């Protein structure tokens, strides 16, 4: 048996790749090129030999800082290009001869140029905005001044009499009366301030002015009728022009301070109409010149940004690569002679030849007189886990890794999940109409695979695109299970021929509820369509799906136990095989394996035996006669034997392994305190007494016994709970089918009974939306998560430790597009 198993071909995904710990001794003059070539290869994971040092204490901290500064400048260029709305043709090819210093100088020059242009543009834009506001204020405020003067002249006599003729007593006039006096505004002491303010601040601004002047002011405002750009945010904002009439220098000071506090810009408007027109012409002339200057500056800036954008992607990739190289060099140790760097790392065993060739090429290209020394080291700690995956297997591997990374060389559940995961999903989702909808979605993602892989997608679309092959397999298995259930949006079809049942006689009017008799062999494939709508439909499908769920669950749990056997055999742990795998297989199959056998026999023989009664009284009264529940000859003695084996398996799991481990430990360390005479220093270095005593103290029998006790109880109770957990296959399949039936019969068919075309259209729309959002989205997610739980807990819990760590090689492909 062992020879046969050893001769089986190796599969990449069955176990993780064999890893080797290697040491590199790299001369300083070829270190940068060697690490760069290793990053292009992407098959070596460096160990940090300077973990005790801070980032600022490392050898190449200066170079890392320079790369970080260049990255900041590149992000600045990218923001400027995006803000300008430019889309430049970008080249992705790298220039291997570019020097970091040259690139640094280029970026500094470009940044200085862009900053200078931005500063000039901002000053010009601010001047343009001020002139534009001045023009609007001149246009709007002049109307207030003209109407004010005209009103004052018209009411000259009346105002003069009412103000100054009060029984011969001359009083100082009020502000409103002063405004309407016939004298010019500057002669009467009435003054005004004009300006412009944001529309959302206008009410608070007016209220504050009123309180500050105690009502001794007249406030006029009007919309500006055009939006003005805010220089700080580059957004268009609505503003209002205002004119405040007041009297006195103290009021003027208050109003100006309030204007400054609210960000209102004040502009002087002359009272003379001729001067207003002359000033307006000057402002319009300057605005025209500024527009031309701004356009020319914008074109010049866009040309400069286009020149930068043409090489932006190339420069960003180059800087990221350089920073990654220096970060990796900081993980290496400087030799005491300062002439070479010493590094350690993990690599797959198959990649040693490729790494050696790459290092030789780096030595040759850097014209180094000394080559890189590359040799294998002895590893003490566990190596990282590395699986070589493709487009199909990568998504399933990510699903497994979300639970835990496999221990080094541990059996990989992703191999079996490629089939079992979409199949268990389909058992819950079985409807070939819904499966076709999923298939169309998966085919769309596959057809646009090349285009979507280059686009930046949202989190939801990225998740769908990453799992496109998972969705494809789920759709195909859903179509298969839907054909078995004979459901197309809950409607049965005679796809594989006519039904096995027919009406008993011509008077049989209701063929779906009564009067059906079987007249030929079973339906060739799947469920007979005549079950749909019959009185026994639900009991029949319930029984079928429930028993099928148990069979699938026991089969998958047995697969998990078999994988635990291969794990124990691979790691040479005979104790786990004898005292864990064998009793677990006996216990599980003595009870639930026997139940699966009874289900199959009942299906094959058509017996009416009650399996609930058989399993319950197998424990309560094992010697009692079975009577009508006897499915085969010798069933009662077989049940007694299986029950005894199940009871024996529990102490078999619990006691032998801890005592066997204790015996092995005592034999291993017995007599070690008496060392051999003439023991060399080398022998002491290999296994010093302190290490032996430390290992001996680590063995705690009580702790191991308690751990084995917990593990045994967990398996015994888990056998029951895990088997019951697989009944979710039945529950969700039934729920999906019944929900689909409700939408079909109570929405679509009910609306179709009306002759009104509008009601029919509403019914079709409601049915389509319910199918899309409830059955195709919520039910898909529900079945996906339940299948995930069955794999993570019920299946992988039998053999999977998941306490490893991923192999993360130094590779440029993994860092090129990461956000910093």
Short mmCIF file of C-alpha atoms in Angstrom, two decimals, residues 413-783:
data_model
loop_
_atom_site.label_atom_id
_atom_site.label_comp_id
_atom_site.label_asym_id
_atom_site.label_seq_id
_atom_site.Cartn_x
_atom_site.Cartn_y
_atom_site.Cartn_z
CA UNK A 413 -8.36 21.90 1.08
CA UNK A 414 -8.48 24.16 -1.99
CA UNK A 415 -7.89 21.17 -4.28
CA UNK A 416 -11.15 19.54 -3.22
CA UNK A 417 -13.02 22.83 -2.78
CA UNK A 418 -12.76 23.45 -6.53
CA UNK A 419 -15.46 20.77 -6.91
CA UNK A 420 -17.15 20.45 -3.52
CA UNK A 421 -17.66 24.18 -2.91
CA UNK A 422 -19.69 25.02 -6.05
CA UNK A 423 -21.51 21.68 -5.77
CA UNK A 424 -22.72 22.29 -2.20
CA UNK A 425 -23.71 25.80 -3.27
CA UNK A 426 -25.72 24.32 -6.14
CA UNK A 427 -27.48 21.84 -3.84
CA UNK A 428 -28.92 24.84 -1.98
CA UNK A 429 -29.43 26.99 -5.08
CA UNK A 430 -30.64 24.31 -7.48
CA UNK A 431 -32.69 25.94 -10.23
CA UNK A 432 -31.42 25.77 -13.77
CA UNK A 433 -33.20 29.00 -14.73
CA UNK A 434 -31.40 30.91 -11.99
CA UNK A 435 -28.25 28.99 -12.86
CA UNK A 436 -28.45 30.27 -16.43
CA UNK A 437 -28.67 33.84 -15.12
CA UNK A 438 -25.53 33.26 -13.04
CA UNK A 439 -23.87 31.70 -16.08
CA UNK A 440 -24.58 34.77 -18.21
CA UNK A 441 -23.04 37.00 -15.53
CA UNK A 442 -19.94 34.80 -15.29
CA UNK A 443 -19.56 34.68 -19.09
CA UNK A 444 -19.79 38.48 -19.22
CA UNK A 445 -16.95 38.78 -16.69
CA UNK A 446 -14.88 36.25 -18.61
CA UNK A 447 -15.51 37.95 -21.96
CA UNK A 448 -14.33 41.30 -20.57
CA UNK A 449 -11.55 39.75 -18.51
CA UNK A 450 -8.70 41.46 -20.31
CA UNK A 451 -10.35 44.89 -20.19
CA UNK A 452 -11.58 44.68 -16.59
CA UNK A 453 -8.21 43.44 -15.33
CA UNK A 454 -6.65 46.77 -16.40
CA UNK A 455 -9.37 48.99 -14.92
CA UNK A 456 -9.63 50.25 -11.38
CA UNK A 457 -12.83 48.67 -10.08
CA UNK A 458 -14.87 49.30 -6.99
CA UNK A 459 -14.70 46.89 -4.05
CA UNK A 460 -17.89 45.01 -5.06
CA UNK A 461 -16.97 44.68 -8.73
CA UNK A 462 -13.41 43.73 -7.81
CA UNK A 463 -14.76 40.93 -5.62
CA UNK A 464 -17.04 39.68 -8.43
CA UNK A 465 -14.24 39.85 -10.99
CA UNK A 466 -11.81 38.03 -8.71
CA UNK A 467 -14.33 35.22 -8.22
CA UNK A 468 -15.45 34.97 -11.85
CA UNK A 469 -14.38 31.32 -12.16
CA UNK A 470 -16.05 30.48 -8.84
CA UNK A 471 -19.29 32.02 -10.16
CA UNK A 472 -18.87 30.09 -13.41
CA UNK A 473 -18.58 26.74 -11.61
CA UNK A 474 -21.42 27.63 -9.24
CA UNK A 475 -23.61 28.42 -12.25
CA UNK A 476 -22.77 25.14 -14.02
CA UNK A 477 -23.41 23.05 -10.91
CA UNK A 478 -26.65 25.01 -10.26
CA UNK A 479 -27.86 24.12 -13.75
CA UNK A 480 -27.01 20.46 -13.07
CA UNK A 481 -28.80 20.38 -9.70
CA UNK A 482 -31.70 22.37 -11.16
CA UNK A 483 -32.13 19.69 -13.83
CA UNK A 484 -32.15 17.06 -11.09
CA UNK A 485 -34.77 19.02 -9.11
CA UNK A 486 -36.55 19.76 -12.42
CA UNK A 487 -37.00 23.44 -11.59
CA UNK A 488 -36.84 26.37 -14.02
CA UNK A 489 -37.92 29.43 -12.02
CA UNK A 490 -39.90 26.83 -9.98
CA UNK A 491 -41.64 25.50 -13.13
CA UNK A 492 -41.12 21.78 -14.02
CA UNK A 493 -40.47 20.73 -17.63
CA UNK A 494 -40.68 17.39 -19.44
CA UNK A 495 -37.11 17.67 -20.67
CA UNK A 496 -36.20 13.99 -20.55
CA UNK A 497 -39.43 12.52 -21.83
CA UNK A 498 -42.94 12.06 -20.51
CA UNK A 499 -43.95 11.52 -16.91
CA UNK A 500 -44.08 8.03 -15.35
CA UNK A 501 -47.64 8.81 -14.14
CA UNK A 502 -50.87 9.24 -16.03
CA UNK A 503 -54.55 9.75 -15.30
CA UNK A 504 -56.39 6.65 -14.10
CA UNK A 505 -59.41 7.14 -16.34
CA UNK A 506 -61.07 9.73 -18.53
CA UNK A 507 -63.05 11.12 -15.61
CA UNK A 508 -59.84 12.19 -13.89
CA UNK A 509 -60.17 15.95 -14.15
CA UNK A 510 -57.57 17.06 -11.61
CA UNK A 511 -54.46 15.18 -12.65
CA UNK A 512 -52.23 17.11 -10.27
CA UNK A 513 -54.01 16.22 -7.03
CA UNK A 514 -55.72 12.86 -7.44
CA UNK A 515 -56.20 9.94 -9.78
CA UNK A 516 -52.58 9.58 -10.98
CA UNK A 517 -51.19 6.06 -11.37
CA UNK A 518 -47.72 4.90 -12.36
CA UNK A 519 -47.77 3.17 -15.72
CA UNK A 520 -44.09 2.91 -16.69
CA UNK A 521 -40.54 3.07 -15.34
CA UNK A 522 -39.12 6.00 -13.37
CA UNK A 523 -38.40 9.35 -14.95
CA UNK A 524 -35.00 9.06 -16.72
CA UNK A 525 -33.22 11.96 -15.00
CA UNK A 526 -34.15 13.94 -11.92
CA UNK A 527 -37.51 14.49 -10.27
CA UNK A 528 -40.63 13.52 -12.19
CA UNK A 529 -42.49 16.72 -13.20
CA UNK A 530 -45.80 15.22 -12.02
CA UNK A 531 -44.73 15.65 -8.38
CA UNK A 532 -45.02 19.42 -8.82
CA UNK A 533 -48.37 20.61 -7.43
CA UNK A 534 -49.40 17.23 -6.00
CA UNK A 535 -50.51 16.76 -2.38
CA UNK A 536 -47.41 14.68 -1.63
CA UNK A 537 -44.94 17.09 -3.30
CA UNK A 538 -43.62 18.64 -0.10
CA UNK A 539 -43.26 15.41 1.95
CA UNK A 540 -41.57 13.70 -1.01
CA UNK A 541 -39.08 16.51 -1.74
CA UNK A 542 -38.46 17.03 1.98
CA UNK A 543 -37.55 13.40 2.46
CA UNK A 544 -35.41 13.32 -0.68
CA UNK A 545 -33.41 16.47 0.07
CA UNK A 546 -32.98 15.73 3.77
CA UNK A 547 -31.56 12.26 3.15
CA UNK A 548 -29.42 13.57 0.31
CA UNK A 549 -27.97 16.24 2.64
CA UNK A 550 -26.99 13.60 5.18
CA UNK A 551 -25.31 11.48 2.52
CA UNK A 552 -23.34 14.45 1.19
CA UNK A 553 -22.35 15.53 4.70
CA UNK A 554 -21.10 12.10 5.77
CA UNK A 555 -19.18 11.73 2.51
CA UNK A 556 -17.42 15.08 2.94
CA UNK A 557 -16.61 14.46 6.61
CA UNK A 558 -15.14 11.08 5.69
CA UNK A 559 -13.03 12.85 3.07
CA UNK A 560 -11.75 15.17 5.78
CA UNK A 561 -10.80 12.21 8.00
CA UNK A 562 -9.04 10.50 5.08
CA UNK A 563 -7.02 13.66 4.51
CA UNK A 564 -6.05 13.64 8.19
CA UNK A 565 -4.65 10.13 7.57
CA UNK A 566 -2.56 11.37 4.65
CA UNK A 567 -1.35 14.28 6.76
CA UNK A 568 -0.27 11.95 9.57
CA UNK A 569 1.38 9.59 7.10
CA UNK A 570 3.21 12.43 5.37
CA UNK A 571 4.58 13.84 8.63
CA UNK A 572 5.43 10.35 9.93
CA UNK A 573 3.06 10.48 12.90
CA UNK A 574 2.00 6.87 13.40
CA UNK A 575 0.42 7.78 16.75
CA UNK A 576 -2.11 10.01 14.99
CA UNK A 577 -3.02 7.18 12.63
CA UNK A 578 -3.39 4.51 15.31
CA UNK A 579 -4.96 6.55 18.09
CA UNK A 580 -6.79 9.29 16.25
CA UNK A 581 -7.65 8.48 12.64
CA UNK A 582 -8.76 4.86 13.16
CA UNK A 583 -11.06 5.47 16.19
CA UNK A 584 -12.52 8.57 14.55
CA UNK A 585 -13.36 6.64 11.39
CA UNK A 586 -14.89 3.86 13.47
CA UNK A 587 -16.99 6.22 15.59
CA UNK A 588 -18.26 8.34 12.69
CA UNK A 589 -19.17 5.44 10.41
CA UNK A 590 -20.54 3.17 13.15
CA UNK A 591 -23.29 5.71 13.72
CA UNK A 592 -23.73 8.09 10.81
CA UNK A 593 -22.09 5.92 8.18
CA UNK A 594 -24.58 3.23 9.18
CA UNK A 595 -27.40 5.78 8.82
CA UNK A 596 -26.18 6.56 5.30
CA UNK A 597 -26.20 2.84 4.50
CA UNK A 598 -29.80 2.54 5.72
CA UNK A 599 -30.84 5.48 3.55
CA UNK A 600 -29.33 3.90 0.43
CA UNK A 601 -30.88 0.50 1.19
CA UNK A 602 -34.29 2.10 1.76
CA UNK A 603 -34.05 3.94 -1.56
CA UNK A 604 -33.03 0.79 -3.42
CA UNK A 605 -35.61 -1.54 -1.86
CA UNK A 606 -38.53 0.88 -1.51
CA UNK A 607 -38.97 -0.16 2.12
CA UNK A 608 -41.38 1.70 4.41
CA UNK A 609 -39.09 1.38 7.44
CA UNK A 610 -38.90 4.33 9.85
CA UNK A 611 -35.23 5.30 10.06
CA UNK A 612 -35.89 7.61 13.02
CA UNK A 613 -37.18 4.63 14.98
CA UNK A 614 -34.24 2.47 13.91
CA UNK A 615 -31.57 4.97 15.00
CA UNK A 616 -33.25 5.93 18.29
CA UNK A 617 -33.88 2.38 19.46
CA UNK A 618 -30.41 1.33 18.33
CA UNK A 619 -29.26 3.18 21.48
CA UNK A 620 -32.30 2.68 23.75
CA UNK A 621 -33.08 -1.02 23.03
CA UNK A 622 -30.35 -2.55 20.86
CA UNK A 623 -31.55 -6.13 21.48
CA UNK A 624 -35.21 -5.46 20.66
CA UNK A 625 -36.73 -7.02 17.55
CA UNK A 626 -36.96 -4.56 14.63
CA UNK A 627 -40.13 -5.94 13.11
CA UNK A 628 -41.31 -3.87 10.12
CA UNK A 629 -38.24 -1.65 10.40
CA UNK A 630 -35.85 -4.46 9.48
CA UNK A 631 -34.24 -3.55 6.14
CA UNK A 632 -31.90 -6.54 5.68
CA UNK A 633 -31.01 -9.87 7.26
CA UNK A 634 -28.63 -9.58 10.22
CA UNK A 635 -29.44 -5.94 10.89
CA UNK A 636 -29.89 -6.33 14.68
CA UNK A 637 -26.55 -8.04 15.42
CA UNK A 638 -24.81 -5.58 13.09
CA UNK A 639 -26.32 -2.68 15.07
CA UNK A 640 -25.10 -4.17 18.35
CA UNK A 641 -21.61 -4.59 16.90
CA UNK A 642 -21.51 -1.02 15.56
CA UNK A 643 -22.74 0.33 18.90
CA UNK A 644 -19.99 -1.53 20.76
CA UNK A 645 -17.37 -0.25 18.29
CA UNK A 646 -18.61 3.34 18.80
CA UNK A 647 -18.33 2.99 22.59
CA UNK A 648 -14.85 1.46 22.28
CA UNK A 649 -13.68 4.23 19.93
CA UNK A 650 -14.22 6.97 22.53
CA UNK A 651 -11.63 5.75 25.11
CA UNK A 652 -9.45 4.70 22.16
CA UNK A 653 -9.29 8.35 21.12
CA UNK A 654 -8.81 9.60 24.67
CA UNK A 655 -6.26 7.51 26.61
CA UNK A 656 -3.60 5.79 24.46
CA UNK A 657 -2.07 8.82 22.73
CA UNK A 658 -1.06 10.86 25.84
CA UNK A 659 0.50 7.78 27.49
CA UNK A 660 2.29 6.83 24.27
CA UNK A 661 3.74 10.35 24.01
CA UNK A 662 4.87 10.18 27.63
CA UNK A 663 6.56 6.82 27.03
CA UNK A 664 8.37 8.10 23.92
CA UNK A 665 9.54 11.17 25.81
CA UNK A 666 10.87 9.13 28.73
CA UNK A 667 12.74 6.77 26.39
CA UNK A 668 14.22 9.65 24.42
CA UNK A 669 15.65 11.45 27.43
CA UNK A 670 16.40 8.48 29.70
CA UNK A 671 20.07 8.48 30.76
CA UNK A 672 20.88 11.72 28.94
CA UNK A 673 22.11 13.33 32.16
CA UNK A 674 25.13 11.04 32.07
CA UNK A 675 27.08 12.38 29.13
CA UNK A 676 29.65 10.29 27.25
CA UNK A 677 33.27 10.78 28.18
CA UNK A 678 35.24 12.95 25.81
CA UNK A 679 32.23 14.81 24.50
CA UNK A 680 33.46 17.44 22.07
CA UNK A 681 32.38 21.06 21.98
CA UNK A 682 30.70 20.37 18.67
CA UNK A 683 28.42 17.81 20.30
CA UNK A 684 27.58 20.27 23.02
CA UNK A 685 26.74 22.87 20.41
CA UNK A 686 24.45 20.46 18.63
CA UNK A 687 22.36 19.74 21.70
CA UNK A 688 23.56 21.36 24.93
CA UNK A 689 22.31 20.15 28.28
CA UNK A 690 20.43 23.39 28.83
CA UNK A 691 18.45 22.79 25.64
CA UNK A 692 17.72 19.19 26.61
CA UNK A 693 16.54 20.20 30.03
CA UNK A 694 14.41 22.93 28.48
CA UNK A 695 12.78 20.41 26.13
CA UNK A 696 12.21 18.02 29.01
CA UNK A 697 10.51 20.71 31.05
CA UNK A 698 8.28 21.59 28.11
CA UNK A 699 6.64 18.15 28.16
CA UNK A 700 3.60 18.45 30.44
CA UNK A 701 1.61 15.25 30.62
CA UNK A 702 -1.44 16.81 32.27
CA UNK A 703 -1.63 19.52 29.63
CA UNK A 704 -1.39 16.97 26.82
CA UNK A 705 -4.02 14.77 28.45
CA UNK A 706 -6.45 17.67 28.89
CA UNK A 707 -5.85 18.70 25.27
CA UNK A 708 -6.60 15.16 24.07
CA UNK A 709 -9.69 15.03 26.25
CA UNK A 710 -11.02 18.27 24.76
CA UNK A 711 -10.20 17.10 21.24
CA UNK A 712 -12.00 13.76 21.78
CA UNK A 713 -15.12 15.34 23.29
CA UNK A 714 -15.15 17.91 20.51
CA UNK A 715 -15.04 15.19 17.85
CA UNK A 716 -17.77 13.08 19.51
CA UNK A 717 -20.15 16.00 19.93
CA UNK A 718 -19.08 17.49 16.62
CA UNK A 719 -20.02 14.29 14.79
CA UNK A 720 -23.62 14.90 15.80
CA UNK A 721 -23.65 18.68 15.34
CA UNK A 722 -21.72 18.61 12.06
CA UNK A 723 -24.08 16.01 10.59
CA UNK A 724 -27.03 18.15 11.65
CA UNK A 725 -25.28 21.19 10.18
CA UNK A 726 -25.39 19.62 6.73
CA UNK A 727 -29.18 19.71 6.94
CA UNK A 728 -28.82 23.36 5.92
CA UNK A 729 -28.46 21.96 2.40
CA UNK A 730 -32.02 20.67 2.66
CA UNK A 731 -33.38 23.77 4.43
CA UNK A 732 -31.96 26.33 2.00
CA UNK A 733 -32.86 24.26 -1.04
CA UNK A 734 -36.44 24.02 0.18
CA UNK A 735 -36.55 27.73 1.02
CA UNK A 736 -35.19 28.70 -2.39
CA UNK A 737 -37.69 26.47 -4.18
CA UNK A 738 -40.70 27.67 -2.15
CA UNK A 739 -39.71 31.34 -2.46
CA UNK A 740 -39.36 30.95 -6.20
CA UNK A 741 -42.78 29.25 -6.33
CA UNK A 742 -44.39 32.10 -4.37
CA UNK A 743 -43.03 34.73 -6.76
CA UNK A 744 -44.12 32.72 -9.79
CA UNK A 745 -47.65 31.80 -8.64
CA UNK A 746 -48.59 34.78 -6.45
CA UNK A 747 -47.05 37.51 -8.59
CA UNK A 748 -46.63 36.49 -12.22
CA UNK A 749 -49.57 34.07 -12.65
CA UNK A 750 -51.87 36.22 -10.50
CA UNK A 751 -51.15 39.30 -12.63
CA UNK A 752 -51.54 37.27 -15.83
CA UNK A 753 -55.11 36.36 -14.94
CA UNK A 754 -56.17 39.98 -15.55
CA UNK A 755 -56.91 41.18 -19.07
CA UNK A 756 -55.46 44.62 -18.33
CA UNK A 757 -52.10 44.97 -20.07
CA UNK A 758 -50.86 47.44 -17.40
CA UNK A 759 -51.46 44.96 -14.54
CA UNK A 760 -49.67 42.26 -16.53
CA UNK A 761 -46.75 44.57 -17.15
CA UNK A 762 -46.54 45.46 -13.43
CA UNK A 763 -46.62 41.76 -12.55
CA UNK A 764 -43.77 40.99 -14.94
CA UNK A 765 -41.69 43.90 -13.57
CA UNK A 766 -42.27 42.90 -9.93
CA UNK A 767 -41.44 39.27 -10.75
CA UNK A 768 -38.25 40.31 -12.54
CA UNK A 769 -37.10 42.57 -9.71
CA UNK A 770 -37.93 39.94 -7.06
CA UNK A 771 -36.03 37.31 -9.03
CA UNK A 772 -33.02 39.56 -9.59
CA UNK A 773 -32.62 41.10 -6.14
CA UNK A 774 -33.99 38.42 -3.81
CA UNK A 775 -33.33 35.11 -5.58
CA UNK A 776 -30.25 36.00 -7.61
CA UNK A 777 -28.54 38.31 -5.09
CA UNK A 778 -29.68 37.59 -1.55
CA UNK A 779 -30.18 33.85 -2.02
CA UNK A 780 -26.87 33.56 -3.87
CA UNK A 781 -25.07 35.31 -1.04
CA UNK A 782 -26.87 33.19 1.56
CA UNK A 783 -25.99 29.89 -0.17
#
